[in-house]
mmCIF file of C-alpha atoms and ligand atoms in Angstrom:
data_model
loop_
_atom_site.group_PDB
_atom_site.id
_atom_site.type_symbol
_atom_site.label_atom_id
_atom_site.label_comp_id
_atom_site.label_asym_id
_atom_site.label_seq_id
_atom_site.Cartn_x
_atom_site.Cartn_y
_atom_site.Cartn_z
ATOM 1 C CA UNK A 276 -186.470 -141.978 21.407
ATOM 2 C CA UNK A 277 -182.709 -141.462 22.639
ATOM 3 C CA UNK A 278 -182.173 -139.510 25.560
ATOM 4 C CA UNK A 279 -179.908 -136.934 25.356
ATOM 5 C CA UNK A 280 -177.510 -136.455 28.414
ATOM 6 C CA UNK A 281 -175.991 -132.826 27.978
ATOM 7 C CA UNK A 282 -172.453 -132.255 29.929
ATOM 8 C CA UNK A 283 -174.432 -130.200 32.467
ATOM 9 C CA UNK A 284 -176.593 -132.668 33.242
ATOM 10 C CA UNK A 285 -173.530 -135.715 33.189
ATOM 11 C CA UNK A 286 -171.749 -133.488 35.600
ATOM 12 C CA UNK A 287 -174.182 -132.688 38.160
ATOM 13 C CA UNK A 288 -175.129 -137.213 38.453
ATOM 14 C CA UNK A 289 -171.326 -137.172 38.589
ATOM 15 C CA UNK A 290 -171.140 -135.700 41.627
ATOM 16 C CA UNK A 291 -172.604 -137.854 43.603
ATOM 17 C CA UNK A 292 -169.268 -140.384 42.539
ATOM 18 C CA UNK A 293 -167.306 -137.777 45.332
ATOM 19 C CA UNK A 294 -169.399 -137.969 48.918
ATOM 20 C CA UNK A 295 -167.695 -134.519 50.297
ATOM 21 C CA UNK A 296 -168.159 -132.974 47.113
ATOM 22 C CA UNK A 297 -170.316 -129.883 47.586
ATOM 23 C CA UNK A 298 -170.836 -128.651 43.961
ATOM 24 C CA UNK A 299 -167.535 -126.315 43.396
ATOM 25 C CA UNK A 300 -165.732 -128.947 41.141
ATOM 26 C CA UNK A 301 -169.150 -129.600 39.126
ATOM 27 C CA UNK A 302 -169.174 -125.633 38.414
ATOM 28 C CA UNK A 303 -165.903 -125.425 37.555
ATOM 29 C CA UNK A 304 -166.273 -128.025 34.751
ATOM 30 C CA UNK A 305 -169.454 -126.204 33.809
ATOM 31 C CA UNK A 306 -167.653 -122.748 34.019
ATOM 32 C CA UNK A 307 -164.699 -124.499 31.594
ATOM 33 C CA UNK A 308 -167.242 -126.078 29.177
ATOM 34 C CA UNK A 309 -169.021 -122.604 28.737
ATOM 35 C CA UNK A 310 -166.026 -120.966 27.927
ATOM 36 C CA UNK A 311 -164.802 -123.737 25.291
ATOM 37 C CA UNK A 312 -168.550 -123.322 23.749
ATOM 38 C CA UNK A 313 -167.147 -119.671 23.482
ATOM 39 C CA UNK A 314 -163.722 -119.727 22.129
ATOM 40 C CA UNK A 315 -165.109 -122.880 19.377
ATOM 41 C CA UNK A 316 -167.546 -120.002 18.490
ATOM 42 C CA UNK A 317 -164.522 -117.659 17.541
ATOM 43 C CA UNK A 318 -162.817 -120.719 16.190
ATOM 44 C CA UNK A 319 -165.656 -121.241 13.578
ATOM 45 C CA UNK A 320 -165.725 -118.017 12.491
ATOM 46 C CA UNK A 321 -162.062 -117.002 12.321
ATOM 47 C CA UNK A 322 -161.751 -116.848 8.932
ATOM 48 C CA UNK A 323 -164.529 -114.827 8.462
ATOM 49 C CA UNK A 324 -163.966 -112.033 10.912
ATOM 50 C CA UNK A 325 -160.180 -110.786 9.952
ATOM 51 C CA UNK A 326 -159.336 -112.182 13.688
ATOM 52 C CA UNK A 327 -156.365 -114.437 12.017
ATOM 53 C CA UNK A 328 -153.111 -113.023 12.094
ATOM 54 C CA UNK A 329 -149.934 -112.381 14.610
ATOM 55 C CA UNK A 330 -150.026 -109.975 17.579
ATOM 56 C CA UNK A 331 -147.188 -108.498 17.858
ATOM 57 C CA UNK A 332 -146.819 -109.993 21.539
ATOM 58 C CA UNK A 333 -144.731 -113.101 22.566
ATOM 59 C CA UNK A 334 -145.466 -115.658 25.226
ATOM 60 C CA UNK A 335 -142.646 -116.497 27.878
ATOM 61 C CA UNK A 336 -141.075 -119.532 25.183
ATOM 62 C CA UNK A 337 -140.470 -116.872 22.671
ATOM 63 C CA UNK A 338 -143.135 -118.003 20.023
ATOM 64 C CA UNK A 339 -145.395 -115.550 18.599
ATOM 65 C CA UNK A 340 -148.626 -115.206 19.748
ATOM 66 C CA UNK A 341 -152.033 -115.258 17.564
ATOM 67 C CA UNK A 342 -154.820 -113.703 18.115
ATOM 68 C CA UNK A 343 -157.376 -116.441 19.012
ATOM 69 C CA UNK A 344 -154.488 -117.600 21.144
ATOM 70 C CA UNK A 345 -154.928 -114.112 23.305
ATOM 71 C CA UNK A 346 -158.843 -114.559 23.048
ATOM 72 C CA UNK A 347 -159.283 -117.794 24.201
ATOM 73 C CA UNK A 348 -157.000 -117.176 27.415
ATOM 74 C CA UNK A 349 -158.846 -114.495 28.111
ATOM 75 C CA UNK A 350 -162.038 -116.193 27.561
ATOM 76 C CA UNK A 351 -161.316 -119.191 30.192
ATOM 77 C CA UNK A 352 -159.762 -116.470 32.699
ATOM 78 C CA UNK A 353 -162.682 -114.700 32.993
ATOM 79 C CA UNK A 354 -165.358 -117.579 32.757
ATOM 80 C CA UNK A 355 -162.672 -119.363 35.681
ATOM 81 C CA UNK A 356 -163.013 -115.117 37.835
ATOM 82 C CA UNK A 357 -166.732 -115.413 37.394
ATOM 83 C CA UNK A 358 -167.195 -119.125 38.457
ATOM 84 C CA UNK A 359 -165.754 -118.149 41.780
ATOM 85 C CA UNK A 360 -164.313 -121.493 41.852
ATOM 86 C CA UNK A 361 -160.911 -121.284 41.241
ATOM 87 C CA UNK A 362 -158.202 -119.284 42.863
ATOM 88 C CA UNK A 363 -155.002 -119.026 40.331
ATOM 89 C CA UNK A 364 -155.237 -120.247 36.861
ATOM 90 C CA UNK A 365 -151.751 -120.778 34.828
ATOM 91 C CA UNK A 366 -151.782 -120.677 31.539
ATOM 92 C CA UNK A 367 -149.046 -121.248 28.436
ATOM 93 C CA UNK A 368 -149.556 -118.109 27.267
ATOM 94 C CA UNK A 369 -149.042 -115.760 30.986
ATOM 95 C CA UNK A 370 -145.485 -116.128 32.190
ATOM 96 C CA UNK A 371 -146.562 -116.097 35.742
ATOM 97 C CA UNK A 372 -149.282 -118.191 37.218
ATOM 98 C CA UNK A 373 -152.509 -115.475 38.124
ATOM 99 C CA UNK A 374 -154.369 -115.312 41.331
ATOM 100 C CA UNK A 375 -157.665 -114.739 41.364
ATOM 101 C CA UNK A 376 -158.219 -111.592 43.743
ATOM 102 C CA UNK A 377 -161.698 -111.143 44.564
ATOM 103 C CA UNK A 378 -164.758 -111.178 46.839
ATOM 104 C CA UNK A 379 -166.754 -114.461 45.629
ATOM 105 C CA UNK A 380 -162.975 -116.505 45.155
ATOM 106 C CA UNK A 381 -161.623 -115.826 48.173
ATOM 107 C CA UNK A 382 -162.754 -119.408 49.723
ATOM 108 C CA UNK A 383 -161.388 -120.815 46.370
ATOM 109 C CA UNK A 384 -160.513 -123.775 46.475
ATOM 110 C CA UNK A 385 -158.844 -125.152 42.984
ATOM 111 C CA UNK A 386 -155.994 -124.453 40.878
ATOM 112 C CA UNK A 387 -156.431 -124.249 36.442
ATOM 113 C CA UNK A 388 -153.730 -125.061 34.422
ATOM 114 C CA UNK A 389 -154.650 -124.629 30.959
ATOM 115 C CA UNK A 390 -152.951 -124.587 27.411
ATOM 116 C CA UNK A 391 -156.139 -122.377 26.318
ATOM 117 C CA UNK A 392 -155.534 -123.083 22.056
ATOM 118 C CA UNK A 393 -152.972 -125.597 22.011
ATOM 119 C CA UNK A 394 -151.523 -126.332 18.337
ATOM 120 C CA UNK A 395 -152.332 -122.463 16.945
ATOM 121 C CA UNK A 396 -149.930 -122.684 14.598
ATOM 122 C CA UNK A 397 -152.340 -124.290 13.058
ATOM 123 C CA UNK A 398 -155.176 -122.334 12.732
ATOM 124 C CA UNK A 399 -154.607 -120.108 9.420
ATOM 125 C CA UNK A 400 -154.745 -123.419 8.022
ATOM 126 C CA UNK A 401 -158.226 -124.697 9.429
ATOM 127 C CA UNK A 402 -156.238 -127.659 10.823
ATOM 128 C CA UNK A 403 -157.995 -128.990 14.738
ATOM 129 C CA UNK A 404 -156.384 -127.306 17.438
ATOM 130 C CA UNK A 405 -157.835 -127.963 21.308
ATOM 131 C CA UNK A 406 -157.656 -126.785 24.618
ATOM 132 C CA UNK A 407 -156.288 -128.565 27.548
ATOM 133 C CA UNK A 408 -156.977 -128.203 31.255
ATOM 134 C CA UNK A 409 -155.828 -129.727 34.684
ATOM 135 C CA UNK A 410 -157.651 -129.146 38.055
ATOM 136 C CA UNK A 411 -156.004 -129.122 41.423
ATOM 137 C CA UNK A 412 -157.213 -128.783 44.423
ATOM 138 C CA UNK A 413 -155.377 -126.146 46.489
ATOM 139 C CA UNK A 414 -152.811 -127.925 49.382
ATOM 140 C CA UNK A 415 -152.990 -124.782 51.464
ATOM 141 C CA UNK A 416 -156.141 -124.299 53.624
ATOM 142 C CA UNK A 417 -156.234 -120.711 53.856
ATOM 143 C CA UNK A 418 -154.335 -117.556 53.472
ATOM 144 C CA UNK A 419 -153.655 -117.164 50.124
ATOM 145 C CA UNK A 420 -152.653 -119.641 47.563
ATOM 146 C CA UNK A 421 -149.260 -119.481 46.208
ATOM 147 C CA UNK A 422 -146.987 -121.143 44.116
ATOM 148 C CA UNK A 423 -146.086 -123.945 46.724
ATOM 149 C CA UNK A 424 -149.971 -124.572 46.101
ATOM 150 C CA UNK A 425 -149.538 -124.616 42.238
ATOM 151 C CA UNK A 426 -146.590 -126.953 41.862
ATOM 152 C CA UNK A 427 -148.625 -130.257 42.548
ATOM 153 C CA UNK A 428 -147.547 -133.513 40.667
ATOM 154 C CA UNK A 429 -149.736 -135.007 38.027
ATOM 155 C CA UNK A 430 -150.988 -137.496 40.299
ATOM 156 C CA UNK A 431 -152.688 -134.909 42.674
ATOM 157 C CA UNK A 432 -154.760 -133.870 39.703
ATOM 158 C CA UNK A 433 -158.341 -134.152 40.118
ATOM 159 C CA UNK A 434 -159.719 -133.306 36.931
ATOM 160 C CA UNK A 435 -158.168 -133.284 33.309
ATOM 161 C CA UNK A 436 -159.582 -132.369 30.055
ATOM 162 C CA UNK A 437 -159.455 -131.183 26.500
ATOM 163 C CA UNK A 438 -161.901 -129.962 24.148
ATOM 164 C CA UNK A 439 -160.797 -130.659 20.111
ATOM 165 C CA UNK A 440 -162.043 -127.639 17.867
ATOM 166 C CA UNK A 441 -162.004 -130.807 14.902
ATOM 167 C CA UNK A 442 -165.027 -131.401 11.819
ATOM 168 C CA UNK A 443 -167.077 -131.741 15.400
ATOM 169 C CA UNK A 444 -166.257 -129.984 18.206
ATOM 170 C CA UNK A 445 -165.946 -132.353 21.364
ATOM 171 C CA UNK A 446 -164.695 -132.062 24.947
ATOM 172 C CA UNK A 447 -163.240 -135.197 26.760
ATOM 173 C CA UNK A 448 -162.737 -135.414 30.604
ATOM 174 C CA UNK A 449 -161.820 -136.944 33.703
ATOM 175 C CA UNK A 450 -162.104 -137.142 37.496
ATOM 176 C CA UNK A 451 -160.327 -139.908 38.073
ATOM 177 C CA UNK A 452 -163.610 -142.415 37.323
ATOM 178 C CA UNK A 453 -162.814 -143.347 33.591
ATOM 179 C CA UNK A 454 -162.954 -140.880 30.563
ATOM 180 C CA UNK A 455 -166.168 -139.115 29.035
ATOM 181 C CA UNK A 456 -166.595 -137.561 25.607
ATOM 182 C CA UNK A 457 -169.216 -135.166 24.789
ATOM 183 C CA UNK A 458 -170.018 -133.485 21.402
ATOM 184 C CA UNK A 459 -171.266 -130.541 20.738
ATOM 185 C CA UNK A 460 -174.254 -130.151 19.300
ATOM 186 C CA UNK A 461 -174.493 -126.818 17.484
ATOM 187 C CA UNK A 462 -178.665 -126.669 16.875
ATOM 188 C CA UNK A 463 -179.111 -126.882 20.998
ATOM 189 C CA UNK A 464 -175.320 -125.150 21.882
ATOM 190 C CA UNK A 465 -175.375 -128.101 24.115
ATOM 191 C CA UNK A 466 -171.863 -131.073 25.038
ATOM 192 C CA UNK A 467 -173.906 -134.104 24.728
ATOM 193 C CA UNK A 468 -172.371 -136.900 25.964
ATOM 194 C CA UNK A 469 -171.386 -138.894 22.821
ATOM 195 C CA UNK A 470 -168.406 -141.674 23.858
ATOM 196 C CA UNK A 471 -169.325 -142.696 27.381
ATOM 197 C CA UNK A 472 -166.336 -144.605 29.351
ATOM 198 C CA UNK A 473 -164.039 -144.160 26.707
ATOM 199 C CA UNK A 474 -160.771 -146.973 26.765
ATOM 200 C CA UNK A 475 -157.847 -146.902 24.234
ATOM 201 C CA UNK A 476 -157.346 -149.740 22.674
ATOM 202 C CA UNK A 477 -153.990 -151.556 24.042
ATOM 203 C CA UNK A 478 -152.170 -152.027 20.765
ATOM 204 C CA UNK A 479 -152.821 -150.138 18.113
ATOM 205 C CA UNK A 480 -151.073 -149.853 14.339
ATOM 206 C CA UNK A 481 -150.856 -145.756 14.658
ATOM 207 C CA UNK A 482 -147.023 -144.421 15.477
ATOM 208 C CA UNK A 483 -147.332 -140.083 15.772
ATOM 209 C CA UNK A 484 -144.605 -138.315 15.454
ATOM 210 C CA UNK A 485 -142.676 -135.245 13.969
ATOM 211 C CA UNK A 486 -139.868 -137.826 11.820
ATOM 212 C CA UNK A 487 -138.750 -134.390 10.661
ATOM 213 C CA UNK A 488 -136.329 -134.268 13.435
ATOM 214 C CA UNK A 489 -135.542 -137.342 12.919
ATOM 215 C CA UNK A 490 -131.726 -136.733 13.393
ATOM 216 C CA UNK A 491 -132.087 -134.721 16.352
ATOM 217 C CA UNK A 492 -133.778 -137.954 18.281
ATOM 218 C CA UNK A 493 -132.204 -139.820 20.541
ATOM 219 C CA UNK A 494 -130.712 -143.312 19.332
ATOM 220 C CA UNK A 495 -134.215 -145.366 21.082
ATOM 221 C CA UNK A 496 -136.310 -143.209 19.329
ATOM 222 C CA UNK A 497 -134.636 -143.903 15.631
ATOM 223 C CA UNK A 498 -134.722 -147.726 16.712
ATOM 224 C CA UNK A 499 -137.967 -147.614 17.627
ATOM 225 C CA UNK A 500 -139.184 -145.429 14.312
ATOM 226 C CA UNK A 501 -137.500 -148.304 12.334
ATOM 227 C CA UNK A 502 -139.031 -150.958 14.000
ATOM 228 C CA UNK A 503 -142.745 -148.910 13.236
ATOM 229 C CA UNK A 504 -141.549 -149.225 9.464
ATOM 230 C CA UNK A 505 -140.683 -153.239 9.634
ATOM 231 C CA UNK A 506 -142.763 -155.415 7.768
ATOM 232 C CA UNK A 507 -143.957 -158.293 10.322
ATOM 233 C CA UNK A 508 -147.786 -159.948 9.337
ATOM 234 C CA UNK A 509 -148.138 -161.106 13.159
ATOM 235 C CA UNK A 510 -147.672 -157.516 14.318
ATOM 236 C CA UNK A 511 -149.530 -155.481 11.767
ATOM 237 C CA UNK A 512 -145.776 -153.668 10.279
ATOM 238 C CA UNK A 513 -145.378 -151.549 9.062
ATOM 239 C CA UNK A 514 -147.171 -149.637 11.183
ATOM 240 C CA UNK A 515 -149.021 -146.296 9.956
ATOM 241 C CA UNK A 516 -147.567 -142.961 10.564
ATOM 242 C CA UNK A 517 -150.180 -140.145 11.498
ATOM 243 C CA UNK A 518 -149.163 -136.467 12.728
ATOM 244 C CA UNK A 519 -151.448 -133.718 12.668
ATOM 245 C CA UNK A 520 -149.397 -131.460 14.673
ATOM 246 C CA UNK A 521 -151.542 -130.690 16.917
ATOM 247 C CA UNK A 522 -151.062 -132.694 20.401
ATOM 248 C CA UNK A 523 -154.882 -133.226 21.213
ATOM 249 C CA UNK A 524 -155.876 -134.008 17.714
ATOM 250 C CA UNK A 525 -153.227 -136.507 17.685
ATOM 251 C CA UNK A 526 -154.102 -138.277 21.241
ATOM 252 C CA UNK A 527 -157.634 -137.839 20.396
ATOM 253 C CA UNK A 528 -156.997 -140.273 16.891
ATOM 254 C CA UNK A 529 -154.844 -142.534 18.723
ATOM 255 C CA UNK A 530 -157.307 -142.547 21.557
ATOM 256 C CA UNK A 531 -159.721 -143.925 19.156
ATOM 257 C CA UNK A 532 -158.180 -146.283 17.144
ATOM 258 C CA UNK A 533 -155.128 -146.839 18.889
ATOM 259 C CA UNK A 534 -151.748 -145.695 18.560
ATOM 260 C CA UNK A 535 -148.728 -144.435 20.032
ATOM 261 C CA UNK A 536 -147.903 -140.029 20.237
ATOM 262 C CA UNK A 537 -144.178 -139.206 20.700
ATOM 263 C CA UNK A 538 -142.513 -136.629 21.367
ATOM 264 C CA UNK A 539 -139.086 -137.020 22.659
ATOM 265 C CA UNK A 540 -135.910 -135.377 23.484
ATOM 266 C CA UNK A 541 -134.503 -133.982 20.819
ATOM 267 C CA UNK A 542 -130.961 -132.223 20.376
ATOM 268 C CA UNK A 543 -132.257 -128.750 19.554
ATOM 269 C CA UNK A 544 -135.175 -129.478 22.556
ATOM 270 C CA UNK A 545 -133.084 -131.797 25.368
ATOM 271 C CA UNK A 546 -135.751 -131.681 27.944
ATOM 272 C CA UNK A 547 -138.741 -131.702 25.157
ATOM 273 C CA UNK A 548 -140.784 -129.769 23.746
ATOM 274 C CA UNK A 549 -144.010 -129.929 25.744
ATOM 275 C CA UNK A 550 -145.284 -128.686 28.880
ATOM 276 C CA UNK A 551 -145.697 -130.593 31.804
ATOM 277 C CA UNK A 552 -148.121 -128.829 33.576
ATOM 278 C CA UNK A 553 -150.831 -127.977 31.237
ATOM 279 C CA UNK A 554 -149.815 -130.341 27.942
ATOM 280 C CA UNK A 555 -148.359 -133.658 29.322
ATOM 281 C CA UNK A 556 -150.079 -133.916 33.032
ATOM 282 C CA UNK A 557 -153.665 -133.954 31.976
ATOM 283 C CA UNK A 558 -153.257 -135.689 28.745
ATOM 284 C CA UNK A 559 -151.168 -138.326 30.913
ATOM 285 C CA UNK A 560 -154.288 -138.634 33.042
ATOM 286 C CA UNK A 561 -157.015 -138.823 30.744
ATOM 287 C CA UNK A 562 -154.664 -141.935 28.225
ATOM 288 C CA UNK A 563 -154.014 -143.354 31.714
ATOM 289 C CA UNK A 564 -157.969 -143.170 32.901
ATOM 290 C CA UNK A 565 -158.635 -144.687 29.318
ATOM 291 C CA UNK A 566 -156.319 -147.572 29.850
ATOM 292 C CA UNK A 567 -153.435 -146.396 28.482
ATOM 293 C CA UNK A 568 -149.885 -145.072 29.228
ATOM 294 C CA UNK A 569 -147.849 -142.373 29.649
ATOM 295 C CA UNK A 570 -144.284 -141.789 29.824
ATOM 296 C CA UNK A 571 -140.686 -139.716 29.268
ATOM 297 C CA UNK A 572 -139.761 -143.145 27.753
ATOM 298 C CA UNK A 573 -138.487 -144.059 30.941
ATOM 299 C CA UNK A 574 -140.822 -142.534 33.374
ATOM 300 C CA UNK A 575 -144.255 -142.228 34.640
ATOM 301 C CA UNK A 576 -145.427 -138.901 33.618
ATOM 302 C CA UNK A 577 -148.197 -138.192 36.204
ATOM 303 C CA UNK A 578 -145.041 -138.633 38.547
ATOM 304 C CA UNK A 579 -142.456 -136.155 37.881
ATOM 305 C CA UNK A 580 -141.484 -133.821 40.037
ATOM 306 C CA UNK A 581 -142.791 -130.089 38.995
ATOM 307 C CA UNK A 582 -140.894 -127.422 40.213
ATOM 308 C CA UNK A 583 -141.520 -124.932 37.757
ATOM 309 C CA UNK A 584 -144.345 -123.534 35.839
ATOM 310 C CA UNK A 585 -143.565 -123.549 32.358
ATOM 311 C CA UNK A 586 -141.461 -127.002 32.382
ATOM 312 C CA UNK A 587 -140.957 -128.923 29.673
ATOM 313 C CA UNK A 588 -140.643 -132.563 29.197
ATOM 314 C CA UNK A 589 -140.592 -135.644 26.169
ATOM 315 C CA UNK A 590 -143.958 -137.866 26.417
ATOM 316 C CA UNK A 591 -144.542 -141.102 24.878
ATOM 317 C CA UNK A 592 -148.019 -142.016 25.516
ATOM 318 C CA UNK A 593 -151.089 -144.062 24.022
ATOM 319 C CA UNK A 594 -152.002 -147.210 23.264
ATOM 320 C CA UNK A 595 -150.057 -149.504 26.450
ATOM 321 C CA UNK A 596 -148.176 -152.379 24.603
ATOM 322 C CA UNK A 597 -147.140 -149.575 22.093
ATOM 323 C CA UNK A 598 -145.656 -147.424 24.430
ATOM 324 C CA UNK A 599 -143.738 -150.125 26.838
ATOM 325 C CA UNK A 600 -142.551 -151.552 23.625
ATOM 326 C CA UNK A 601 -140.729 -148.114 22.475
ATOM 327 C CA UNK A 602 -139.526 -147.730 26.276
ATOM 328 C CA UNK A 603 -137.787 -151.374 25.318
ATOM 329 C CA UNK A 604 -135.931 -149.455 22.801
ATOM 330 C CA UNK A 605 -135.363 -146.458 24.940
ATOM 331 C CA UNK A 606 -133.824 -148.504 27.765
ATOM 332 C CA UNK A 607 -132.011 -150.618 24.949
ATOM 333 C CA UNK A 608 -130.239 -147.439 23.156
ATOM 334 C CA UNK A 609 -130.652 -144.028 24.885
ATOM 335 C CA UNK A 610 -130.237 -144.945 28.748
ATOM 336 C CA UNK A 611 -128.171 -141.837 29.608
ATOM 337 C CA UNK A 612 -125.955 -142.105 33.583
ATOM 338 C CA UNK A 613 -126.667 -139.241 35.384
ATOM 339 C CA UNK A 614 -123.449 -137.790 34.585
ATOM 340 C CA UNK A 615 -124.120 -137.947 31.077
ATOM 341 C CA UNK A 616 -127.200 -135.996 31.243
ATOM 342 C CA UNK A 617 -125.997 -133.703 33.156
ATOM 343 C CA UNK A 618 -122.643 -133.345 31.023
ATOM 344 C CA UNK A 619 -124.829 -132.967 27.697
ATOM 345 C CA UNK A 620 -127.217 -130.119 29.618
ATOM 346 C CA UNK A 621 -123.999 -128.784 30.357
ATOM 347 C CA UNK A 622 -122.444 -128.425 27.105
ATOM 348 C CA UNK A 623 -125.919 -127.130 25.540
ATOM 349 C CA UNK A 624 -125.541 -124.486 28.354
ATOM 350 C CA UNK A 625 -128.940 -125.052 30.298
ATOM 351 C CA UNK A 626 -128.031 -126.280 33.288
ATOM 352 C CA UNK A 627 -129.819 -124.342 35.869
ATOM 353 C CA UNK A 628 -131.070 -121.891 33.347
ATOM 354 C CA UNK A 629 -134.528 -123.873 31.978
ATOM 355 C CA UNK A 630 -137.689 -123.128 33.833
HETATM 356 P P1 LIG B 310 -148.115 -124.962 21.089
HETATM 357 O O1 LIG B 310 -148.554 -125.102 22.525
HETATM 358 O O2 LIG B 310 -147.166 -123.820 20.894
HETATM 359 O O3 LIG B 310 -149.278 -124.948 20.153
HETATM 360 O O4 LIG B 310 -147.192 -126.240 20.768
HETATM 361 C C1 LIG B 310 -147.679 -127.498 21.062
HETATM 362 C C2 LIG B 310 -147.854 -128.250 19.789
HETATM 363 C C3 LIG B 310 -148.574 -129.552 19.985
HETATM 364 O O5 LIG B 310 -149.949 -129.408 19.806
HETATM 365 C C4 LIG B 310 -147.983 -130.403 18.912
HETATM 366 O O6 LIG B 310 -148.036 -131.761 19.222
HETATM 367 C C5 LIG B 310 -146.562 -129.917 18.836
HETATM 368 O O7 LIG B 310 -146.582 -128.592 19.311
HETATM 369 C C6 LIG B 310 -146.036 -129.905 17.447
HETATM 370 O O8 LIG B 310 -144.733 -129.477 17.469
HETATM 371 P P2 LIG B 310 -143.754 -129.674 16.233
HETATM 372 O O9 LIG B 310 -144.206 -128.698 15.192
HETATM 373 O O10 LIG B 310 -142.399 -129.356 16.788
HETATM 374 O O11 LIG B 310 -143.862 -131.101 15.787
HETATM 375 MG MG1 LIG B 311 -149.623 -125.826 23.732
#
């Protein structure tokens, strides 16, 4: 008979991996995983219950928010105000990060970032969208946790995850000791873990990314899509080209089978499109705990300085020889001076004015 090992139970023989530990992360990632079993409820239903459709409210980048996006923040909020764990959560879709005022958090001690339905766009079309989530631990020791607290690089992350709402529902996560996958299992409403110690493959024949904006990429990028489309036997070109659309169904794939996601600088988005604290950080940490890589095409993600909430920056990340090989091409044909960067942010007029 196979033994099922349910996320609850992974969790809690986890914690013995962290001597000091006395529980609070282990709730946390319980609190989190209830609240996904939540949302992927609503998720699995949406067509069914009229809960599609735009609110007429917009988050702080200006796109228009959709309903499940509204429920499922509000769904990890409160699971994170109940857990008593956690003492500000920031979220894509609140402009300003929220603390957590109240009797059983005030000895708090972790910070949630969390992208609560990343990829909505694509939900009237029944296409996988996920969550993502990054846990810090708070660098203040008391009084009350503030932004200085909340601006941590990725490396000071202690736990990452994302759950994909997919054909099966499955959350993947990290504390630094490797990467875990559990599925749920709908008949028992239980995670079960499904893809223990989970390692991307180091090359893969997978290249992911938008070629719609193909002329707004920068010159390494074009290079490098080119060089996905040569034919060359030894290397396995042309290379497939896979793009959901949807950031953690795309890493998830490519965490599979192997593959490169990109998402550069483009003209129209000169410091990317993605956030760093809640789309690129943990994602950079779980491909990194899996054996991978993670970069801007020039730098290590998980080490950029993050002085603002809502910042944005390009990724390339997956599958290790796949990504060093486009950051050949980057250093080759897009290596900008530092006056040049700062010349072109000037003359798009964001200098100083991009949070
Ligand atoms: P969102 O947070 O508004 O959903 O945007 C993030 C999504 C990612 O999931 C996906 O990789 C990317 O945006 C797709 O963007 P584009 O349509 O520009 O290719
Ligand atoms: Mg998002």
């Amino acid at each position: 008979m196979t033994i099922v090992r349910t996320l609850g139970q992974f969790i809690i023989e986890k914690q013995a991996d962290f001597p000091y530990a006395k529980g609070e992360l282990s709730r946390l990632l319980r609190d989190i995983g209830i609240a996904a079993k939540i949302v992927n409820r609503e998720v699995n239903k949406a067509g069914l219950v009229d809960i599609l459709g735009e609110l007429d409210s917009t988050n702080i980048q200006g796109e228009t928010q959709k309903k499940l996006d509204v429920y499922a923040n509000e769904q990890f909020i409160s699971a994170l105000k109940s857990g008593g764990e956690c003492c500000i959560v920031v979220s894509e879709e609140n402009d300003d990060y929220l603390y957590i005022d109240s009797e059983i958090s005030k000895n708090a001690k972790y910070i949630v970032a969390i992208d609560p339905l990343d990829g909505s766009s694509n939900i009237d079309v029944n296409v996988a969208v996920g969550t993502i989530f990054s846990i810090y631990r708070r660098k203040s020791v008391e009084g009350k946790a503030t932004l200085h607290d909340v601006l941590q690089n990725g490396t000071e992350q202690v736990a990452a995850g994302y759950v994909i709402y997919g054909s099966s529902t499955m959350l993947v996560y990290t504390t630094g000791k490797g990467v875990n996958g559990f599925t749920l299992d709908p008949s028992i409403g239980e995670f079960c873990l499904s893809h223990p110690e989970m390692k991307i493959p180091k090359d893969g024949t997978i290249y992911s990314i938008n070629e719609g904006y193909y002329v707004h990429f920068p010159d390494g990028v074009k290079k490098y899509i080119k060089f996905c489309q040569e034919e060359d036997k030894a290397t396995k070109r042309p290379y497939t080209s896979r793009y959901i659309g949807s950031m953690v169904a795309d890493i998830h794939r490519n965490m599979i089978k192997g593959g490169i996601f990109i998402y550069p600088t483009t003209s129209s988005a000169p410091l990317g499109k993605l956030r760093l604290v809640y789309e690129c950080n943990p994602i950079a940490f779980i491909i990194e705990q899996a054996g991978g890589r993670a970069t801007t095409g020039f730098t290590r993600i998980l080490e950029l300085e993050v002085t603002s909430l809502h910042q944005r920056s390009a990724i390339f990340i997956g599958s290790e020889n796949m990504v060093l090989k486009a950051e050949e091409f980057m250093r080759e044909y897009s290596r900008l001076t530092d006056d040049e960067t700062e010349a072109r942010l000037e003359s798009l007029g964001i200098i100083g004015g991009i949070d």
